Amino acid sequence: MTSSTRRNASDDSTDAETDLLVDGVVGVPAGIGEPARVARAGAFDAWLHHLLPAREGIALIAVGGLGRRQCAPYGDLDLVLLHAGVAGVDELAASLWYPIWDAGVRLDHSVRTLAEALSVAQDDVKVALALLDARYVAGDRALADTLTRTATDHWRRTAVRQLPALREITEVRWRTHGELAFLLEGDLKEAAGGLRDVGILRAIATAGITDALRPAVRAAHLRLLDTRDALHQQVGRRVDRLVAQERAGVAALLGLRQSSTEAAETGARADSGDGDALLRRVAGDARTVSHALDDAWRAADRLRSGRRRGTDGRPLRRPVARDVVEHDGELVLARTAIGARPDPSLSLRIAAAAATHRLPIARATCEWLAAYCPPLPAPWPPAARAAFVTLLGAGPGLVPAWETCDRYGLIDGWLPEWTRLRSLPQHNPVHRFTLDRHLVQAAYEASRHTRDVERPDLLLIGAFLHDIGKGLDGDHSTVGAPLAEAVATRIGLPAEEAALIGTLVRLHLLLPDVATRRDLSDPKTIAGVAERVGDTTTLELLHALVLADAAATGPAAWSGWKGRLIAELVARVRTTLDTGVVPAPPAPDPALVSGPLPVVHLTEDRVAVAAADRRGLLATVAGCLALHRLEVISADAATIDGRALVECRVQPRYGLAPDPIALSADLRRAVTGDVSVTQRLRGRALAARSAGAAPRVVWHREAATDAVLLELRAADAAGLLYRVTCALDEAGAQVRAARISTLGGDVVDAFYLVGGWPSDEERDRVEAAVLAAV
């Protein structure tokens, strides 16, 4: 489908819009909302009815979005040409499909007899679901009605048997696309809780297993359809993934606009959409769909397996914890718990039991707890605190149990702060989850490391609270520390342990920041970290928290090299804390300080070069590595007995390692002053300037033993390190170490400049040279 116009994101979504022209035959209206979708379906119906000549034994049937009359602005057509064995059906099909293709409309089509269509539906559960949406468009209505009636009847008879296969392929899709409620860039159709899952709910409801399409689900479904309509309008083509750069435009089309004050604070246009509000709304709707589908799966399981009954004919009840009983595959309250005055810790204890035993909590039980369980006192009683720690440390059972409790408002009763954190977007490209899910996921990941620390309970609580300051003004680590300490106090931790939770939150970025941005061989670096951490118990908790935080953030937040750097830092700091002596820096590689020059050693992630001492050697090596598409993670330079030594830790920029022979040859030629290599370096560097926000230089005068630290914050680009080191060399600054930290599309590069650099004029001159090189 091609559009004659692209709607401006600032236009009112309710205004009339230019039609999307299909081959000049019919105007398919654009627009957002249920009336627009029905109008598009009507326009397609009329066009397709015109294309198919009236003929007995031939029927055109729509499935998918057109079958449901839910056509997106740039959706495709799913059509079945049904026939009763008539002659010439292939030629007829071609005369129908080609005009659709010529109009630029995406088409999924099939040609089948009634028997073939029903046979495929029996063998393929996805086809069986598709036929539930089948709708007559043109041709022989009686033939079409036979198919739709027979397919629906067959589904109702066989749904209980087919649902396990449907659930299996659904869970594969979920593993591929994730959970829409918690993703910052989720697929509105394929992710868990998306439009595809509404189709499954509709199928379960059609089978009469349960009333899966409750009013809340229908409302959530319509809002998700509206969001997809707006996304198509915004992008101007078919797309289902709501990426960050399109959120504001989609929000504006849906009428979710920032106030003038919010726009001024964020630097957005006055009429821009509120992308955060959109993401929260999508998260809430996806949760509604996911929860309904969970309920529907359980109803189907009970119907298929039947109730387990004892010798007296009653359903079996099995105690699993105090006041908690398993009944019919779900957790319910024991009768004595319901009859007595409820214990304030009861909701936490049943949540911990659900997570530990990986069993769902019955809907009626959740509703009873929400209505009758009294609020927790401050501080919490020991039973509540123990249940909370058990819940956080339950591993795979944590997330579903937490979601169930959040669905019924139980979490807000435990933690009033949760209202602010729920579905809060994280505007950082390395994060895959919204803030609430990230915190729960961090606790889950921390449960993998509880045997590595002296206080596993504090690790779990610290991981859960480590980002509690996000969404507030100021550095989230600093802002979050007193908030976390207050929560820990309310939970009932002693004052010294609550203070330790605050320390973990305040310092949770210390180890990765220092490991990736500072020289670990500098005694001042190690001594500074040891002073801030204070003791080995805090150190091991911080280390485990870093591992959990990175795993909960996403794949881009971690690498083997980052892990090794952090482990090296932790080992040196632990030695310092244990002995009071900062360990000596490692000795240089013996192979670099002896033998004829130049020396080039290559391994998978390390490049070491020794050459005759001269200015600019680090820049030359950095540029040569950039030519071979290697990113430098860290660089160290030293001069020993007239030899210049450069050691770099590297990783392939695009995942493919360079040819080691070619790289070694270029390095040897470059460090000996080969002009041809230098010309290639400068040509590449000039062609690869970085873009984005203005770069910035920050000086740290007290960060190193024998150097001043220059920190460059800029957009990432190939050859950036080469250009900057060249500029530093030409400005007369000797670099003894460099640390490269990439954060999404930006870098924070730290350069250790030998000397004191006390002169403001000299620092300004170096800073100007660096900024000009970027």
mmCIF file of C-alpha atoms in Angstrom, residues 445-707:
data_model
loop_
_atom_site.group_PDB
_atom_site.id
_atom_site.type_symbol
_atom_site.label_atom_id
_atom_site.label_comp_id
_atom_site.label_asym_id
_atom_site.label_seq_id
_atom_site.Cartn_x
_atom_site.Cartn_y
_atom_site.Cartn_z
ATOM 1 C CA GLU A 445 20.080 -12.248 38.715
ATOM 2 C CA ALA A 446 21.466 -11.564 42.196
ATOM 3 C CA SER A 447 19.990 -14.852 43.403
ATOM 4 C CA ARG A 448 22.618 -16.571 41.228
ATOM 5 C CA HIS A 449 25.377 -15.063 43.397
ATOM 6 C CA THR A 450 23.998 -15.484 46.912
ATOM 7 C CA ARG A 451 26.525 -18.236 47.686
ATOM 8 C CA ASP A 452 29.402 -15.909 46.802
ATOM 9 C CA VAL A 453 28.734 -13.329 49.506
ATOM 10 C CA GLU A 454 28.636 -13.280 53.295
ATOM 11 C CA ARG A 455 25.229 -11.543 53.446
ATOM 12 C CA PRO A 456 22.987 -12.884 50.648
ATOM 13 C CA ASP A 457 19.926 -11.131 52.102
ATOM 14 C CA LEU A 458 21.583 -7.722 51.767
ATOM 15 C CA LEU A 459 22.667 -8.551 48.229
ATOM 16 C CA LEU A 460 19.077 -9.334 47.205
ATOM 17 C CA ILE A 461 17.656 -6.207 48.827
ATOM 18 C CA GLY A 462 20.464 -4.026 47.454
ATOM 19 C CA ALA A 463 19.980 -5.379 43.929
ATOM 20 C CA PHE A 464 16.249 -4.749 44.127
ATOM 21 C CA LEU A 465 16.731 -1.145 45.323
ATOM 22 C CA HIS A 466 19.886 -0.146 43.430
ATOM 23 C CA ASP A 467 18.125 2.100 40.863
ATOM 24 C CA ILE A 468 15.351 3.418 43.108
ATOM 25 C CA GLY A 469 16.574 6.981 42.513
ATOM 26 C CA LYS A 470 15.926 6.914 38.765
ATOM 27 C CA GLY A 471 13.245 9.268 37.517
ATOM 28 C CA LEU A 472 14.166 11.902 40.119
ATOM 29 C CA ASP A 473 16.361 14.961 39.674
ATOM 30 C CA GLY A 474 20.068 14.455 40.228
ATOM 31 C CA ASP A 475 22.438 11.506 40.022
ATOM 32 C CA HIS A 476 20.296 8.441 40.645
ATOM 33 C CA SER A 477 22.972 6.741 42.771
ATOM 34 C CA THR A 478 23.266 9.716 45.099
ATOM 35 C CA VAL A 479 19.546 10.466 45.171
ATOM 36 C CA GLY A 480 18.631 6.806 45.574
ATOM 37 C CA ALA A 481 20.907 6.036 48.553
ATOM 38 C CA PRO A 482 18.754 7.707 51.254
ATOM 39 C CA LEU A 483 15.580 6.367 49.624
ATOM 40 C CA ALA A 484 16.947 2.821 49.705
ATOM 41 C CA GLU A 485 18.124 3.245 53.279
ATOM 42 C CA ALA A 486 14.630 4.416 54.273
ATOM 43 C CA VAL A 487 13.033 1.384 52.603
ATOM 44 C CA ALA A 488 15.526 -0.928 54.311
ATOM 45 C CA THR A 489 14.681 0.658 57.656
ATOM 46 C CA ARG A 490 10.961 0.230 57.024
ATOM 47 C CA ILE A 491 11.531 -3.410 56.086
ATOM 48 C CA GLY A 492 13.042 -3.847 59.536
ATOM 49 C CA LEU A 493 16.779 -4.019 58.971
ATOM 50 C CA PRO A 494 18.974 -2.763 61.812
ATOM 51 C CA ALA A 495 20.429 0.725 61.372
ATOM 52 C CA GLU A 496 23.912 -0.473 60.367
ATOM 53 C CA GLU A 497 22.510 -2.868 57.757
ATOM 54 C CA ALA A 498 20.149 -0.218 56.376
ATOM 55 C CA ALA A 499 23.160 2.099 56.083
ATOM 56 C CA LEU A 500 25.011 -0.619 54.167
ATOM 57 C CA ILE A 501 22.086 -0.856 51.712
ATOM 58 C CA GLY A 502 22.409 2.896 51.195
ATOM 59 C CA THR A 503 26.139 2.455 50.551
ATOM 60 C CA LEU A 504 25.501 -0.279 47.979
ATOM 61 C CA VAL A 505 23.080 1.963 46.109
ATOM 62 C CA ARG A 506 25.398 4.971 46.243
ATOM 63 C CA LEU A 507 28.427 2.976 45.042
ATOM 64 C CA HIS A 508 26.777 0.453 42.687
ATOM 65 C CA LEU A 509 28.447 2.044 39.637
ATOM 66 C CA LEU A 510 31.844 2.547 41.282
ATOM 67 C CA LEU A 511 33.482 -0.713 40.207
ATOM 68 C CA PRO A 512 32.450 -0.673 36.515
ATOM 69 C CA ASP A 513 33.204 3.043 36.169
ATOM 70 C CA VAL A 514 36.670 2.764 37.675
ATOM 71 C CA ALA A 515 37.518 -0.510 35.939
ATOM 72 C CA THR A 516 36.674 0.826 32.478
ATOM 73 C CA ARG A 517 37.786 4.470 32.869
ATOM 74 C CA ARG A 518 40.816 4.434 35.135
ATOM 75 C CA ASP A 519 44.327 2.977 35.131
ATOM 76 C CA LEU A 520 44.239 -0.068 37.400
ATOM 77 C CA SER A 521 48.030 -0.136 37.646
ATOM 78 C CA ASP A 522 48.033 3.290 39.312
ATOM 79 C CA PRO A 523 48.231 2.874 43.131
ATOM 80 C CA LYS A 524 46.110 5.979 43.582
ATOM 81 C CA THR A 525 43.227 4.328 41.690
ATOM 82 C CA ILE A 526 43.253 1.262 43.943
ATOM 83 C CA ALA A 527 43.694 3.248 47.143
ATOM 84 C CA GLY A 528 40.799 5.535 46.204
ATOM 85 C CA VAL A 529 38.408 2.638 45.634
ATOM 86 C CA ALA A 530 39.515 0.902 48.836
ATOM 87 C CA GLU A 531 38.899 4.079 50.827
ATOM 88 C CA ARG A 532 35.372 4.495 49.436
ATOM 89 C CA VAL A 533 34.400 0.830 49.844
ATOM 90 C CA GLY A 534 35.796 0.464 53.347
ATOM 91 C CA ASP A 535 35.725 -3.314 53.933
ATOM 92 C CA THR A 536 35.725 -6.631 52.104
ATOM 93 C CA THR A 537 32.088 -7.417 52.926
ATOM 94 C CA THR A 538 30.948 -4.303 51.067
ATOM 95 C CA LEU A 539 33.401 -5.044 48.264
ATOM 96 C CA GLU A 540 32.067 -8.541 47.598
ATOM 97 C CA LEU A 541 28.462 -7.273 47.748
ATOM 98 C CA LEU A 542 29.281 -4.543 45.223
ATOM 99 C CA HIS A 543 30.963 -7.048 42.930
ATOM 100 C CA ALA A 544 27.957 -9.392 42.970
ATOM 101 C CA LEU A 545 25.626 -6.418 42.502
ATOM 102 C CA VAL A 546 27.565 -5.310 39.419
ATOM 103 C CA LEU A 547 27.173 -8.771 37.886
ATOM 104 C CA ALA A 548 23.437 -8.829 38.629
ATOM 105 C CA ASP A 549 22.875 -5.283 37.362
ATOM 106 C CA ALA A 550 24.659 -5.949 34.079
ATOM 107 C CA ALA A 551 22.771 -9.186 33.439
ATOM 108 C CA ALA A 552 19.464 -7.423 34.146
ATOM 109 C CA THR A 553 20.335 -4.509 31.869
ATOM 110 C CA GLY A 554 20.962 -6.358 28.612
ATOM 111 C CA PRO A 555 23.688 -7.877 26.425
ATOM 112 C CA ALA A 556 25.246 -4.503 25.581
ATOM 113 C CA ALA A 557 26.010 -3.842 29.256
ATOM 114 C CA TRP A 558 28.604 -6.604 29.583
ATOM 115 C CA SER A 559 31.552 -8.182 27.882
ATOM 116 C CA GLY A 560 34.228 -10.647 28.822
ATOM 117 C CA TRP A 561 36.822 -7.883 28.857
ATOM 118 C CA LYS A 562 34.717 -5.697 31.170
ATOM 119 C CA GLY A 563 34.280 -8.650 33.495
ATOM 120 C CA ARG A 564 38.025 -9.262 33.619
ATOM 121 C CA LEU A 565 38.738 -5.600 34.323
ATOM 122 C CA ILE A 566 36.276 -5.538 37.208
ATOM 123 C CA ALA A 567 37.639 -8.809 38.603
ATOM 124 C CA GLU A 568 41.174 -7.396 38.438
ATOM 125 C CA LEU A 569 40.060 -4.239 40.241
ATOM 126 C CA VAL A 570 38.251 -6.239 42.943
ATOM 127 C CA ALA A 571 41.293 -8.449 43.495
ATOM 128 C CA ARG A 572 43.633 -5.462 43.917
ATOM 129 C CA VAL A 573 41.234 -3.632 46.220
ATOM 130 C CA ARG A 574 40.705 -6.763 48.333
ATOM 131 C CA THR A 575 44.467 -7.113 48.767
ATOM 132 C CA THR A 576 44.660 -3.492 49.833
ATOM 133 C CA LEU A 577 41.824 -3.895 52.339
ATOM 134 C CA ASP A 578 43.277 -7.116 53.731
ATOM 135 C CA THR A 579 46.909 -6.009 54.006
ATOM 136 C CA GLY A 580 46.781 -2.222 54.032
ATOM 137 C CA VAL A 581 49.318 -2.225 51.173
ATOM 138 C CA VAL A 582 48.466 -1.334 47.586
ATOM 139 C CA PRO A 583 49.789 -4.110 45.301
ATOM 140 C CA ALA A 584 52.578 -3.198 42.918
ATOM 141 C CA PRO A 585 51.650 -2.712 39.258
ATOM 142 C CA PRO A 586 52.361 -5.682 36.993
ATOM 143 C CA ALA A 587 55.752 -5.818 35.315
ATOM 144 C CA PRO A 588 55.886 -5.204 31.542
ATOM 145 C CA ASP A 589 55.890 -8.158 29.210
ATOM 146 C CA PRO A 590 59.528 -9.429 29.079
ATOM 147 C CA ALA A 591 59.214 -10.057 25.347
ATOM 148 C CA LEU A 592 58.720 -6.322 24.767
ATOM 149 C CA VAL A 593 61.806 -5.141 26.649
ATOM 150 C CA SER A 594 64.373 -7.302 24.894
ATOM 151 C CA GLY A 595 65.261 -8.358 21.373
ATOM 152 C CA PRO A 596 65.450 -6.451 18.085
ATOM 153 C CA LEU A 597 62.907 -3.695 17.317
ATOM 154 C CA PRO A 598 60.129 -3.419 16.368
ATOM 155 C CA VAL A 599 58.293 -6.090 18.359
ATOM 156 C CA VAL A 600 54.629 -6.890 17.580
ATOM 157 C CA HIS A 601 52.644 -9.428 19.596
ATOM 158 C CA LEU A 602 49.011 -10.220 18.747
ATOM 159 C CA THR A 603 46.455 -12.290 20.610
ATOM 160 C CA GLU A 604 42.681 -12.437 20.320
ATOM 161 C CA ASP A 605 42.125 -9.324 22.450
ATOM 162 C CA ARG A 606 45.613 -7.849 22.941
ATOM 163 C CA VAL A 607 48.021 -5.937 20.738
ATOM 164 C CA ALA A 608 51.507 -5.187 22.126
ATOM 165 C CA VAL A 609 54.116 -3.141 20.283
ATOM 166 C CA ALA A 610 57.684 -2.138 21.164
ATOM 167 C CA ALA A 611 59.569 0.331 18.999
ATOM 168 C CA ALA A 612 62.293 2.930 19.158
ATOM 169 C CA ASP A 613 61.135 5.734 21.433
ATOM 170 C CA ARG A 614 59.569 8.590 19.506
ATOM 171 C CA ARG A 615 56.631 10.945 19.762
ATOM 172 C CA GLY A 616 53.247 9.841 18.458
ATOM 173 C CA LEU A 617 53.744 6.101 18.768
ATOM 174 C CA LEU A 618 50.463 5.600 20.643
ATOM 175 C CA ALA A 619 48.586 7.591 18.008
ATOM 176 C CA THR A 620 50.182 5.566 15.231
ATOM 177 C CA VAL A 621 49.238 2.255 16.831
ATOM 178 C CA ALA A 622 45.678 3.468 17.544
ATOM 179 C CA GLY A 623 45.233 4.586 13.944
ATOM 180 C CA CYS A 624 46.554 1.306 12.569
ATOM 181 C CA LEU A 625 44.117 -0.625 14.728
ATOM 182 C CA ALA A 626 41.277 1.595 13.505
ATOM 183 C CA LEU A 627 42.283 0.838 9.912
ATOM 184 C CA HIS A 628 41.758 -2.832 10.696
ATOM 185 C CA ARG A 629 38.402 -2.150 12.383
ATOM 186 C CA LEU A 630 39.548 -2.878 15.893
ATOM 187 C CA GLU A 631 38.156 -0.904 18.823
ATOM 188 C CA VAL A 632 40.633 -0.041 21.560
ATOM 189 C CA ILE A 633 39.270 -0.681 25.047
ATOM 190 C CA SER A 634 42.382 0.316 26.948
ATOM 191 C CA ALA A 635 45.864 1.476 26.067
ATOM 192 C CA ASP A 636 49.063 1.736 28.112
ATOM 193 C CA ALA A 637 52.243 3.472 27.030
ATOM 194 C CA ALA A 638 55.639 3.443 28.739
ATOM 195 C CA THR A 639 59.294 4.090 27.973
ATOM 196 C CA ILE A 640 61.943 1.687 29.277
ATOM 197 C CA ASP A 641 65.620 1.966 28.339
ATOM 198 C CA GLY A 642 64.900 3.916 25.169
ATOM 199 C CA ARG A 643 62.072 1.599 24.099
ATOM 200 C CA ALA A 644 58.527 2.850 23.682
ATOM 201 C CA LEU A 645 56.011 0.196 24.746
ATOM 202 C CA VAL A 646 52.330 0.291 23.775
ATOM 203 C CA GLU A 647 49.846 -2.343 24.944
ATOM 204 C CA CYS A 648 46.203 -2.209 23.832
ATOM 205 C CA ARG A 649 43.219 -4.348 24.680
ATOM 206 C CA VAL A 650 40.987 -4.552 21.615
ATOM 207 C CA GLN A 651 37.776 -5.992 20.227
ATOM 208 C CA PRO A 652 36.526 -6.157 16.611
ATOM 209 C CA ARG A 653 34.259 -3.201 15.794
ATOM 210 C CA TYR A 654 31.915 -5.324 13.668
ATOM 211 C CA GLY A 655 32.450 -8.721 15.242
ATOM 212 C CA LEU A 656 34.940 -10.024 12.648
ATOM 213 C CA ALA A 657 38.582 -10.314 13.634
ATOM 214 C CA PRO A 658 41.118 -8.826 11.168
ATOM 215 C CA ASP A 659 43.743 -10.767 9.289
ATOM 216 C CA PRO A 660 46.588 -11.043 11.840
ATOM 217 C CA ILE A 661 49.287 -11.191 9.172
ATOM 218 C CA ALA A 662 48.093 -7.981 7.495
ATOM 219 C CA LEU A 663 47.654 -6.253 10.854
ATOM 220 C CA SER A 664 51.126 -7.242 12.035
ATOM 221 C CA ALA A 665 52.697 -6.062 8.796
ATOM 222 C CA ASP A 666 50.947 -2.686 8.943
ATOM 223 C CA LEU A 667 51.947 -2.191 12.576
ATOM 224 C CA ARG A 668 55.596 -2.928 11.870
ATOM 225 C CA ARG A 669 55.630 -0.532 8.920
ATOM 226 C CA ALA A 670 53.701 2.176 10.758
ATOM 227 C CA VAL A 671 55.875 2.253 13.907
ATOM 228 C CA THR A 672 58.998 2.486 11.786
ATOM 229 C CA GLY A 673 57.597 5.566 10.032
ATOM 230 C CA ASP A 674 56.311 4.141 6.726
ATOM 231 C CA VAL A 675 54.719 7.154 4.972
ATOM 232 C CA SER A 676 52.162 5.081 3.023
ATOM 233 C CA VAL A 677 50.585 3.726 6.196
ATOM 234 C CA THR A 678 50.504 7.206 7.755
ATOM 235 C CA GLN A 679 48.713 8.605 4.710
ATOM 236 C CA ARG A 680 46.063 5.874 4.945
ATOM 237 C CA LEU A 681 45.608 6.625 8.633
ATOM 238 C CA ARG A 682 45.035 10.332 8.082
ATOM 239 C CA GLY A 683 42.696 9.769 5.148
ATOM 240 C CA ARG A 684 40.495 7.404 7.129
ATOM 241 C CA ALA A 685 40.521 9.643 10.192
ATOM 242 C CA LEU A 686 39.372 12.736 8.279
ATOM 243 C CA ALA A 687 36.553 10.742 6.666
ATOM 244 C CA ALA A 688 35.145 9.427 9.921
ATOM 245 C CA ARG A 689 34.298 12.479 12.005
ATOM 246 C CA SER A 690 31.853 11.912 14.830
ATOM 247 C CA ALA A 691 28.449 13.589 15.003
ATOM 248 C CA GLY A 692 25.877 14.325 17.656
ATOM 249 C CA ALA A 693 25.897 16.563 20.717
ATOM 250 C CA ALA A 694 28.850 18.862 21.348
ATOM 251 C CA PRO A 695 31.838 17.040 22.860
ATOM 252 C CA ARG A 696 33.053 17.939 26.336
ATOM 253 C CA VAL A 697 36.357 17.743 28.201
ATOM 254 C CA VAL A 698 36.585 17.239 31.987
ATOM 255 C CA TRP A 699 39.867 17.492 33.930
ATOM 256 C CA HIS A 700 40.622 15.422 37.065
ATOM 257 C CA ARG A 701 43.687 16.807 38.834
ATOM 258 C CA GLU A 702 43.881 14.338 41.748
ATOM 259 C CA ALA A 703 42.947 11.059 40.057
ATOM 260 C CA ALA A 704 46.443 9.714 39.349
ATOM 261 C CA THR A 705 49.832 9.367 41.017
ATOM 262 C CA ASP A 706 52.017 10.958 38.356
ATOM 263 C CA ALA A 707 49.577 12.358 35.811
#
